[in-house]
Coordinates of C-alpha atoms in Angstrom, one line a residue:
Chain A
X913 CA 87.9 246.6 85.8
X914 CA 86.7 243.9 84.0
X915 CA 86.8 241.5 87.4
X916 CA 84.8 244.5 89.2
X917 CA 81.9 243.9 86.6
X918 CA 82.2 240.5 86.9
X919 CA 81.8 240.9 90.8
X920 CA 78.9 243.3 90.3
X921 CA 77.1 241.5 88.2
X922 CA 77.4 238.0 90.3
X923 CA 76.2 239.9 93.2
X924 CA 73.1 242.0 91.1
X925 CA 73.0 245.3 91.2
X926 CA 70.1 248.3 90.6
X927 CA 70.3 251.4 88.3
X928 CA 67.8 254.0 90.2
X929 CA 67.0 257.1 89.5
X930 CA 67.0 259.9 92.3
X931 CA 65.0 263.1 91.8
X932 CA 65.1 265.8 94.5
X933 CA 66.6 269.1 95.1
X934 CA 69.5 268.4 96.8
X935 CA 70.8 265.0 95.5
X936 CA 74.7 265.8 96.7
X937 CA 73.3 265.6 99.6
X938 CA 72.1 261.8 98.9
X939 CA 75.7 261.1 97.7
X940 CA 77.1 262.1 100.7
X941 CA 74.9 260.3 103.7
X942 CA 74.8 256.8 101.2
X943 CA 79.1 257.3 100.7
X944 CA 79.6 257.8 104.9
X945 CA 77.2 254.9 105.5
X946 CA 79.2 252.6 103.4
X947 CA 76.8 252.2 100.4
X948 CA 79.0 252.4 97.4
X949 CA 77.5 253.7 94.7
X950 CA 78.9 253.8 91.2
X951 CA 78.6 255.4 87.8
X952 CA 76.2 258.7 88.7
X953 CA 75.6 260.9 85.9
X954 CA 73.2 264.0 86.3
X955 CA 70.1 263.6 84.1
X956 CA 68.9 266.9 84.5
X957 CA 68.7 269.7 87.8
X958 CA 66.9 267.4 89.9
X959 CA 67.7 264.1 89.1
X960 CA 70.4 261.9 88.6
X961 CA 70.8 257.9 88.0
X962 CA 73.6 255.8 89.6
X963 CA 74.0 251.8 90.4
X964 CA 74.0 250.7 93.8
X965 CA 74.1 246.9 94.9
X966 CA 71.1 245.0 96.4
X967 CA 72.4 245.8 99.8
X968 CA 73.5 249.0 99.5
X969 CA 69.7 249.6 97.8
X970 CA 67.8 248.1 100.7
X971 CA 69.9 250.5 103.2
X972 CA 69.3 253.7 101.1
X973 CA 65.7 254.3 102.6
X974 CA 67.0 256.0 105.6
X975 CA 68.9 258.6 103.4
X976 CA 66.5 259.2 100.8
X977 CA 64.4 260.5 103.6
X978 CA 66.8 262.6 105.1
X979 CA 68.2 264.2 102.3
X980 CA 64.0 264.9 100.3
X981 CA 64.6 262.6 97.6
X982 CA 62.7 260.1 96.1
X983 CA 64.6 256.9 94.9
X984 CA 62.9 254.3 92.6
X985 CA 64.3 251.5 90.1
X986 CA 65.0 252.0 86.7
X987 CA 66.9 248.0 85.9
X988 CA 67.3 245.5 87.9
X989 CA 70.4 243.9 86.8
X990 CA 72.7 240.7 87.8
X991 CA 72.6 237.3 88.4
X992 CA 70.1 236.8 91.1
X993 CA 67.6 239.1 89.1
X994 CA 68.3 236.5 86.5
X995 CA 68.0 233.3 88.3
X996 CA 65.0 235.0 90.1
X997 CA 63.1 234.6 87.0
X998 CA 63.2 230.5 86.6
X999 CA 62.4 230.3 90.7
X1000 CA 59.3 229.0 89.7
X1001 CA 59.7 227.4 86.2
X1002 CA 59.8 224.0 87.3
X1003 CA 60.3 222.4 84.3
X1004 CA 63.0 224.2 83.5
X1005 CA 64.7 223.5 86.9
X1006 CA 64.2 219.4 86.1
X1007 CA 65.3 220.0 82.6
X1008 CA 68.3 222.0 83.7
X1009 CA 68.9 218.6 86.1
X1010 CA 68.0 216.1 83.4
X1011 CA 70.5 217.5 81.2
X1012 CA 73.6 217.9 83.9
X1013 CA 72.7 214.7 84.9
X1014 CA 73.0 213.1 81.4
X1015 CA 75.9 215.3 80.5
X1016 CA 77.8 214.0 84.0
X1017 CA 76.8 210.7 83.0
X1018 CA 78.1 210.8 79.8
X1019 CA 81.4 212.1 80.5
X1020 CA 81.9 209.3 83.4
X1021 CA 81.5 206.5 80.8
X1022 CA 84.4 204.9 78.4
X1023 CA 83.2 205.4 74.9
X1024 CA 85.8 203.8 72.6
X1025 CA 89.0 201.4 73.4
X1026 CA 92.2 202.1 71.7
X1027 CA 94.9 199.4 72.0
X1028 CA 98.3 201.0 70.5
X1029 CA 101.4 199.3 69.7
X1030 CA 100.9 195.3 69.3
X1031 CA 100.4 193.5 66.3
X1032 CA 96.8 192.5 65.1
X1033 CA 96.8 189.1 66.4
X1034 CA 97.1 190.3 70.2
X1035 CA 93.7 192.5 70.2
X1036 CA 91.5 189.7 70.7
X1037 CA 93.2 188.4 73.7
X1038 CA 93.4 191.7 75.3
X1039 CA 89.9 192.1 74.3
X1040 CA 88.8 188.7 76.0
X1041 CA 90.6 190.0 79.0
X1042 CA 88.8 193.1 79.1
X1043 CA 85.6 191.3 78.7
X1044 CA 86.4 188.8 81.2
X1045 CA 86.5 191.6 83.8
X1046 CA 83.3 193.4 82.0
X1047 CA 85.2 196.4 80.9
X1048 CA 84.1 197.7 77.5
X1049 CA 81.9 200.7 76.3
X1050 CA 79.9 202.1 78.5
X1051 CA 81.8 200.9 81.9
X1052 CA 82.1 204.2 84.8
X1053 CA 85.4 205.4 84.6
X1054 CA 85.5 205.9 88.0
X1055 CA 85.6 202.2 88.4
X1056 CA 88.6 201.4 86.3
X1057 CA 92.0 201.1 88.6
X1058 CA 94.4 201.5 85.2
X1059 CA 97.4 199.5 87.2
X1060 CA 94.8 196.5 88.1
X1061 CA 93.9 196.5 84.1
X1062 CA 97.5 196.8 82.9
X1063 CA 98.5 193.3 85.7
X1064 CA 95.7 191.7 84.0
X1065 CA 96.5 192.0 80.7
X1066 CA 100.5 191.6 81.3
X1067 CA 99.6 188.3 83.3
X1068 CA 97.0 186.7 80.5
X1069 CA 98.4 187.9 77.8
X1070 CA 101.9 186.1 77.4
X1071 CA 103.4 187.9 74.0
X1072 CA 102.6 191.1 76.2
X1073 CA 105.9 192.5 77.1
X1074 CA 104.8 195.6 78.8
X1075 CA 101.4 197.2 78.9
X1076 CA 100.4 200.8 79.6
X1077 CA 96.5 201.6 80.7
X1078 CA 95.4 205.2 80.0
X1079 CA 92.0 207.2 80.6
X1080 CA 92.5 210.0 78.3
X1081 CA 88.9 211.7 78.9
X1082 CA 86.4 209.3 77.6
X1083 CA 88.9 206.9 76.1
X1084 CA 90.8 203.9 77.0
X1085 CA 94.2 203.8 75.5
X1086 CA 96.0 200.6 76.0
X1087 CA 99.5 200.4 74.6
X1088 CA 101.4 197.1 74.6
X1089 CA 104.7 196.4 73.7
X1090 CA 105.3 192.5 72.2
X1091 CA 107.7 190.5 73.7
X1092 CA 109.9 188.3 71.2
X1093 CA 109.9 184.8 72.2
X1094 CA 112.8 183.2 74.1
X1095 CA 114.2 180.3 72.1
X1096 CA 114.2 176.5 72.6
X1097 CA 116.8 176.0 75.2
X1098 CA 118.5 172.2 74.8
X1099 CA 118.9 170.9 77.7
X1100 CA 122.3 169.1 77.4
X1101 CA 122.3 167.2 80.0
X1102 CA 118.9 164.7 78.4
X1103 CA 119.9 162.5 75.4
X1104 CA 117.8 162.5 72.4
X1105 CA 118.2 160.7 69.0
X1106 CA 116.9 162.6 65.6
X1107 CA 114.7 160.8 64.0
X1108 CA 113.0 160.6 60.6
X1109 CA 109.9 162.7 60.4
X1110 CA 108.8 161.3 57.5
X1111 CA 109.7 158.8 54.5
X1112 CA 112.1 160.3 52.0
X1113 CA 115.6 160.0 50.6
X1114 CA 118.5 161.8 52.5
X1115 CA 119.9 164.5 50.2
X1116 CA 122.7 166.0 52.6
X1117 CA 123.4 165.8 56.0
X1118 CA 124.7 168.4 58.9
X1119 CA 125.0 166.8 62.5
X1120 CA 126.3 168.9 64.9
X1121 CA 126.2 166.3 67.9
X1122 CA 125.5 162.7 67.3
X1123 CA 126.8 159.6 66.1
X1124 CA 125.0 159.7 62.4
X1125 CA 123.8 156.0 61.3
X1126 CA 122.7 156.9 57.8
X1127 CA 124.5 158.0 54.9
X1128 CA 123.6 160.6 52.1
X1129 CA 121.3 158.8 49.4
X1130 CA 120.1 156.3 52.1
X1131 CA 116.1 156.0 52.1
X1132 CA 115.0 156.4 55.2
X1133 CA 111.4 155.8 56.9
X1134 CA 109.6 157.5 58.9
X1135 CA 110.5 156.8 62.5
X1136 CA 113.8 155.6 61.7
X1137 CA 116.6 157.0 64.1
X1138 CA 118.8 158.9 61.8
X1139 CA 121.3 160.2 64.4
X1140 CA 122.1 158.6 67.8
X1141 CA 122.1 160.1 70.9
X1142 CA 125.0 157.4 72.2
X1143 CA 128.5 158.8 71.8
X1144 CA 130.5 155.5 71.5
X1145 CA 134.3 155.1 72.3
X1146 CA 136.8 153.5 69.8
X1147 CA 137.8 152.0 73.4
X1148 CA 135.8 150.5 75.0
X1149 CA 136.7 151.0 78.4
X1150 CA 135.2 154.6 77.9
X1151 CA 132.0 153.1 77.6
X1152 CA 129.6 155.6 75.7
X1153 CA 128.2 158.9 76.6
X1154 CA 124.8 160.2 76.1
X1155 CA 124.1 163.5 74.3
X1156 CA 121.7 165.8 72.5
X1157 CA 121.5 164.8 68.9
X1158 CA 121.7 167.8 66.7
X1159 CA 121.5 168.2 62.9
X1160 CA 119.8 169.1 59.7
X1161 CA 118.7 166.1 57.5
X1162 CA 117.4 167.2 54.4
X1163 CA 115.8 165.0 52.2
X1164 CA 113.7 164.4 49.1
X1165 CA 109.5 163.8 50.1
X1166 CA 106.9 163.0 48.1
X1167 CA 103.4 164.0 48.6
X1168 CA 100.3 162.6 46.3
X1169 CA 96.9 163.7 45.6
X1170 CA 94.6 161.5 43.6
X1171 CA 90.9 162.7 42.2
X1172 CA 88.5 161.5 40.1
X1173 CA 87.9 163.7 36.5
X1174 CA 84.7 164.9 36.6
X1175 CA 83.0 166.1 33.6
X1176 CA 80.4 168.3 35.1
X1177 CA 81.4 171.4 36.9
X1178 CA 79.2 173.3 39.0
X1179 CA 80.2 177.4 38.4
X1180 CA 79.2 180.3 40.6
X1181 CA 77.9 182.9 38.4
X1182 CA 76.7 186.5 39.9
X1183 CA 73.5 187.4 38.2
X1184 CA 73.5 191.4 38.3
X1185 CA 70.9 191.6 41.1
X1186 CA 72.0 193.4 43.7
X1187 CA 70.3 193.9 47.0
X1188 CA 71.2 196.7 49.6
X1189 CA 70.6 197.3 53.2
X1190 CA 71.4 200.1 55.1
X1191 CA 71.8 200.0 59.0
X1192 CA 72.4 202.8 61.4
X1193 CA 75.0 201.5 63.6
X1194 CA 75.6 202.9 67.4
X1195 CA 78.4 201.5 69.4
X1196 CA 78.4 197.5 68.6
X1197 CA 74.5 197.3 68.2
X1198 CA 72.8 198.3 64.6
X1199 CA 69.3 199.0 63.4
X1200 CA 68.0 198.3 60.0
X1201 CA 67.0 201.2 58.1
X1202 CA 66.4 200.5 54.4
X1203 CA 66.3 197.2 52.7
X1204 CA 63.2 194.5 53.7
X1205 CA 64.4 190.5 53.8
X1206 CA 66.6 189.1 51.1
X1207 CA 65.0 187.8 48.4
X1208 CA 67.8 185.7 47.0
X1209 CA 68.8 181.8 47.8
X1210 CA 72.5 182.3 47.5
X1211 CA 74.3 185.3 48.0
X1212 CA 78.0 186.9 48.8
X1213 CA 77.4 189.9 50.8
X1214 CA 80.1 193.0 51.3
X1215 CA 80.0 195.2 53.8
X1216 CA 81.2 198.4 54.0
X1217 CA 81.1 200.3 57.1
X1218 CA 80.4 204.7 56.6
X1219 CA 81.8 205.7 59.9
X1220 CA 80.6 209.9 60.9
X1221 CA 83.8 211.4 61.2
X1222 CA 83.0 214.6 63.6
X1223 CA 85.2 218.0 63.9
X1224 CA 88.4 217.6 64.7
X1225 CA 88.8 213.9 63.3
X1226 CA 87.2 212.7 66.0
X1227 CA 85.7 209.1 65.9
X1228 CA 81.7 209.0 66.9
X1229 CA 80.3 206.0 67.8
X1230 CA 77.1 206.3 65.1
X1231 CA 78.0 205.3 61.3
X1232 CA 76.3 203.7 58.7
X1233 CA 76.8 200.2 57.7
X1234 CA 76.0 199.3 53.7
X1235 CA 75.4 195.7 53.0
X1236 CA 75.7 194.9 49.4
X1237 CA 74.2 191.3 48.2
X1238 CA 74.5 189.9 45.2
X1239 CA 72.7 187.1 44.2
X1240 CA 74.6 183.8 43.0
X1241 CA 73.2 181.0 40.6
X1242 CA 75.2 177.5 41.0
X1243 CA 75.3 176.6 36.8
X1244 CA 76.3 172.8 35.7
X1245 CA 78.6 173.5 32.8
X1246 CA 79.4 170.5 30.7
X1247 CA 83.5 170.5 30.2
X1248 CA 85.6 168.6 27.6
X1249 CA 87.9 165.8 29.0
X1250 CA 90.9 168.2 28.8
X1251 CA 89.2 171.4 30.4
X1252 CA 87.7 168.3 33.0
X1253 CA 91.8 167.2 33.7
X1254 CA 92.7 170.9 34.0
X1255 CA 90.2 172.0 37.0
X1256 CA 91.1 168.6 38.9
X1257 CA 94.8 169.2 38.8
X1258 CA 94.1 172.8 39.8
X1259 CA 92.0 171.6 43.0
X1260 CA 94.3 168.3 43.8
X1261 CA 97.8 170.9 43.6
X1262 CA 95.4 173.5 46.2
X1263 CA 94.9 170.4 47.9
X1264 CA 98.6 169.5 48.5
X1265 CA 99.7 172.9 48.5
X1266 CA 97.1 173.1 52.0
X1267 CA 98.8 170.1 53.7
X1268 CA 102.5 170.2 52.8
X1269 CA 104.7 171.7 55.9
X1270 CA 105.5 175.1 55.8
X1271 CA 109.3 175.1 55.0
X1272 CA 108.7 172.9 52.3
X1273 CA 110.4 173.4 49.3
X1274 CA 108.7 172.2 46.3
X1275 CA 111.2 171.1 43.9
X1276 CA 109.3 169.3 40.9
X1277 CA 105.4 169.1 40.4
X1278 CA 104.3 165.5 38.4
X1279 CA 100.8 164.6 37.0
X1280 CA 100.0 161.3 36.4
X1281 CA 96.5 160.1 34.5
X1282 CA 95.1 156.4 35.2
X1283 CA 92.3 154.9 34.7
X1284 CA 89.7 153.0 38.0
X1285 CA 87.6 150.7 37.9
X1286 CA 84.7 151.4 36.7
X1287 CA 85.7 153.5 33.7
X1288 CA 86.3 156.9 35.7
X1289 CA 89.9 158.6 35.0
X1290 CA 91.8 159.7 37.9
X1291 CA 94.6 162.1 38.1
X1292 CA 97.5 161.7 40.5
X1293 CA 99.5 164.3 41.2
X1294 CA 103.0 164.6 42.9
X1295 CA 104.9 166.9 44.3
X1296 CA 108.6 166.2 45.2
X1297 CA 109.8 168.6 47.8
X1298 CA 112.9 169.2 49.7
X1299 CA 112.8 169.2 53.4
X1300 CA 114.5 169.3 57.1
X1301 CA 112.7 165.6 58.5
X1302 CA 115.0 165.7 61.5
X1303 CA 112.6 165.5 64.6
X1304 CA 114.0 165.1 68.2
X1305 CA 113.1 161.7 70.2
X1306 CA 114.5 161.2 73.5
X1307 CA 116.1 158.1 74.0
X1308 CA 114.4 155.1 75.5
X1309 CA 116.8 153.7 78.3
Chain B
X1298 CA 70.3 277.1 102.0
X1299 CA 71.5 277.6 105.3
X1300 CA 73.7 274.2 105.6
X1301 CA 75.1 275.4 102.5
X1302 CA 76.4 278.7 103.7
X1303 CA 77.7 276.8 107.1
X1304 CA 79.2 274.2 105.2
X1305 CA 81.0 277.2 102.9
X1306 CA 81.9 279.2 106.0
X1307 CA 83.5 275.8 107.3
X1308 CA 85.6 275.3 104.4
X1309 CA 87.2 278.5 104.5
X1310 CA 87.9 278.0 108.3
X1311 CA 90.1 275.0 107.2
X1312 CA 91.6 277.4 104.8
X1313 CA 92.2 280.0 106.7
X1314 CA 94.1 277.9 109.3
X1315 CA 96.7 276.3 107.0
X1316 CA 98.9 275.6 110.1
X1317 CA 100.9 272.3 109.9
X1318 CA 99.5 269.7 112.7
X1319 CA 102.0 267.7 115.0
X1320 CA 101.5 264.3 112.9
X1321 CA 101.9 266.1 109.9
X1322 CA 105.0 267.7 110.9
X1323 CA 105.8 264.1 111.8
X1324 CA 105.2 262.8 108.6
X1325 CA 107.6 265.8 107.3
X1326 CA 110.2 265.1 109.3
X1327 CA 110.9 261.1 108.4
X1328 CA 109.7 261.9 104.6
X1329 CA 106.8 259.8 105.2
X1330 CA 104.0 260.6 102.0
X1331 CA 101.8 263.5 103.2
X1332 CA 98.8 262.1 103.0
X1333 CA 99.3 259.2 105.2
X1334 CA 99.2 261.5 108.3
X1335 CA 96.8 263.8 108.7
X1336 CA 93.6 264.3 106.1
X1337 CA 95.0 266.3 103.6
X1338 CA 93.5 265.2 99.9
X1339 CA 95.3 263.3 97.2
X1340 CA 94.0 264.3 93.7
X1341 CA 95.5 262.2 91.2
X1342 CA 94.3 262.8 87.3
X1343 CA 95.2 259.9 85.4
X1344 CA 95.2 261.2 81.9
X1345 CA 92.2 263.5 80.8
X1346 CA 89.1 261.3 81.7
X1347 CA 89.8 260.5 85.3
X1348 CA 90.2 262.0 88.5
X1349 CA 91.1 260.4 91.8
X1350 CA 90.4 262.5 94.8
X1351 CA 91.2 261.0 98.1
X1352 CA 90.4 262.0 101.3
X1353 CA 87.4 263.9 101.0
X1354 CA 84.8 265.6 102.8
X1355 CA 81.6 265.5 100.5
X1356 CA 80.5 266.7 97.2
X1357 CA 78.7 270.0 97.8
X1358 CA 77.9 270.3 94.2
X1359 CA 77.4 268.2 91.1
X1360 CA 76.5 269.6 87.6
X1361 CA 77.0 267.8 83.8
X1362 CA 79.8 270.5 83.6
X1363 CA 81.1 271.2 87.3
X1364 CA 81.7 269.8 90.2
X1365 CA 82.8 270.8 93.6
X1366 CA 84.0 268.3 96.3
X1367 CA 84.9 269.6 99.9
X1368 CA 87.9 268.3 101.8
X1369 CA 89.8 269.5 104.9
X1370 CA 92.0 271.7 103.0
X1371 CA 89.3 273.5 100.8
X1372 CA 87.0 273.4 97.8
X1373 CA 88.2 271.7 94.7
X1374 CA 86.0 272.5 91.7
X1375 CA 86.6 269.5 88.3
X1376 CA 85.1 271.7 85.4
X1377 CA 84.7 269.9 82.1
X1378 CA 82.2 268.3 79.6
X1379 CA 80.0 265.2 80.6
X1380 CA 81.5 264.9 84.2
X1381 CA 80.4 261.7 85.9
X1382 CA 81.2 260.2 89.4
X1383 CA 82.4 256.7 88.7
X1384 CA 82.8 256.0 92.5
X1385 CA 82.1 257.1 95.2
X1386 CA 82.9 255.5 98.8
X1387 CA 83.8 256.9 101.9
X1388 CA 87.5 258.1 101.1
X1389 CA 87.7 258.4 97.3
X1390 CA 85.6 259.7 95.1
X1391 CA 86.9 259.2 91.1
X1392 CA 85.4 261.2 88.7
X1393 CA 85.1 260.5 84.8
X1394 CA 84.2 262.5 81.8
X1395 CA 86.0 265.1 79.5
X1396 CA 87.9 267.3 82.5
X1397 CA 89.1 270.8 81.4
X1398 CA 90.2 272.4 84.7
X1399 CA 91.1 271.2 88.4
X1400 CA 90.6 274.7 90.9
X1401 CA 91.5 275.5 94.4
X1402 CA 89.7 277.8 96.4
X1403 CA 86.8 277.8 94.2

């Protein structure tokens, strides 16, 4: 029933109201010409009200004059009645355009990228790719092939082991899965000595392949073959036979760091002041809001970003960003020789603690106080570490 | 006045000559639903509120509280409160409202 109404009302439809003396009569000529008529009630003796459609209205005339009665509209009702009325409301029409338009415009855009599944370091390659090939917010969906993106980013991207491109309605979901890198094959076949990567003292030894030319508690320099690549016979007829040196030499290394004391440190001291500036953010670009210049010569700044969450957790592209400076004053603070030896041996062990390799194992930390030339007092400090120096070096024929 | 009494007298001439016709006897014979063959009505009352008459003739009268619909086998008269005509086309007609009596020969 509900469908019927539906029906009706699509195609518009008049409530009339027939007065006259002999109205079954009406009933009867509109129902054998095929004019359907529904919902007649009787108002009173002469007169009754019923719904016909536009058509079946137009074709009534003939009837109402046969059977005496007089027809006219009480409603007009439907949706051509409806749209009759903005015929000639042209503004409304353009607005009605304007706002499709924008609305079919919006939806055909991406809005936000999502890459899934990687680790951290990966996103700004895939980003370079996509930027490479001008896909970001705001590119037509309809231009996106999802399998040309996902060959792009599997070919540039090497630690990409599989990559999945997705338009989930204004979105761009791009899942990646990392590959894990294959290992260093050794190519058995090439010869290669080990040598020293650095000075130090040998502290125990594990060659695997190789005719070792060092023994524990040796000092060795750096560049010094450790382990040769020639296999020789105890018979010489044999001759030798060239392989891959393998092994694990670790050794004792020392690594130094002199600086001069210096009595006057320079000290970073936050005043209190704090300065704030609001922007309104929309996509990547951002507009000031509150907040004039900054008044300060040095300052740390910390941002924090206010993002609009909408319904249903979704993520809008407006937010606030909050920029909090704080205003710095460099202060020369006199120290006391011992406070003066303390912050250098703090920077020179930063210092070392930057340059020494990565495996590294620091074993003892020494600090060492001299005196230059011209009356300043350095500080030397050493760290002896424990390390693998083996590094390979093919052999020179 | 005068189409009215014709149109009564004509009504009880389709009474009067209940006599089977051959496509109804048809329709007897092989069981086939009466009112496929032939024009006899189909009233169907679904509930209280709603009356389905097919095959009909014409409404000859239509009151708040009565109603009287013509078909090839006679006069039915729908008595009841608030009667309405929901629909009417050229076969069915379906009445609504509050119906207290369905009458033959009325």
């Amino acid at each position: 029933m509900f469908l019927v109404h539906l029906w009706n009302y699509i195609r518009g439809y008049v409530i009339i109201i027939v007065t006259g003396r002999s109205i079954e009569r009406f009933i009867n000529i509109c129902s054998r010409r095929q004019i359907l008529l529904w919902d007649i009630v009787r108002d009173d003796a002469d007169s009754a009200s019923m719904k016909a459609s536009i058509r079946g209205f137009r074709l009534m005339r003939p009837a109402a004059k046969k059977s005496g009665c007089r027809v006219h509209i009480k409603k007009r009702c439907g949706l051509p009645f409806f749209l009759y009325r903005f015929k000639r409301r042209k503004g409304f029409k353009l607005g009605l355009i304007i706002f499709s338009a924008c609305l079919m415009l919006s939806v055909s855009i991406i809005w936000d990228i999502e890459i899934i599944g990687c680790k951290p370091e990966i996103i700004p390659q895939v980003m370079n790719v996509l930027i490479l090939d001008n896909i970001g917010r705001g590119s037509f969906k309809l231009k996106l092939n999802p399998k040309n993106i996902a060959t792009k980013i599997a070919l540039n991207v090497d630690q990409a082991a599989w990559v999945g491109v997705e338009i989930k309605g204004v979105k761009l979901f791009i899942t990646i899965k990392d590959s894990i890198e294959p290992p260093v094959l050794i190519k058995n076949n090439e010869s290669f000595n080990i040598v020293a990567e650095r000075d130090g003292l040998v502290k125990s030894m594990e060659v695997y392949a190789g005719r070792p030319l060092i023994k524990e508690g040796e000092t060795v320099k750096k560049g010094q073959v450790l382990v040769s690549g020639k296999l020789e016979s105890k018979n010489p007829e044999f001759g030798t036979r060239d392989v891959h040196a393998l092994g694990k030499i670790i050794a004792r290394t020392w690594y130094e760091e002199s600086l001069p004391v210096s009595m006057i440190y320079t000290r970073r001291l936050k005043t209190g002041n704090i300065h704030k500036t609001v922007y309104l953010r929309f996509l990547d670009s951002r507009l000031k809001i509150s907040g004039g210049n900054l008044p300060y010569e040095m300052f740390e700044t910390d941002t924090v970003e206010k993002p609009i969450t909408g319904p249903f957790g979704l993520k809008l592209p407006i937010g606030l960003t909050v920029e909090n400076s704080s205003e710095i004053v460099e202060k020369k603070v006199d120290l006391t020789l011992d406070e003066a030896i303390d912050v250098s041996v703090e920077t020179a062990k930063e210092n070392l603690r930057k340059r020494i390799p990565a495996d590294c194992m620091v074993v003892d930390e020494m600090v060492k106080q001299y005196e230059g030339e011209n009356g300043t007092i350095y500080i030397q400090v050493i760290f002896e570490c424990e390390e693998d120096i083996a590094g390979l070096e093919p052999v020179l024929e | 006045m005068k189409r009215g009494i014709y149109r009564l007298k004509g009504a009880r001439d389709n009474n009067k000559e209940p006599g089977e016709s051959l496509g109804e006897k048809l329709a007897r014979l092989f069981e086939i639903p009466g009112e496929i063959c032939g024009n006899r009505p189909k009233v169907t009352a679904i509930g209280r509120g709603e009356v389905l008459i097919e095959n009909f003739k014409g409404i000859m009268d239509f009151q708040n509280d009565m109603l009287r619909i013509n078909t090839y086998n006679g006069v039915i008269k729908v008595t009841g409160e608030g009667l309405n005509i929901r629909e009417i086309t050229n076969e069915e007609i379906i009445i609504g409202g509050k119906i207290s009596n369905i009458d033959y020969d009325a």
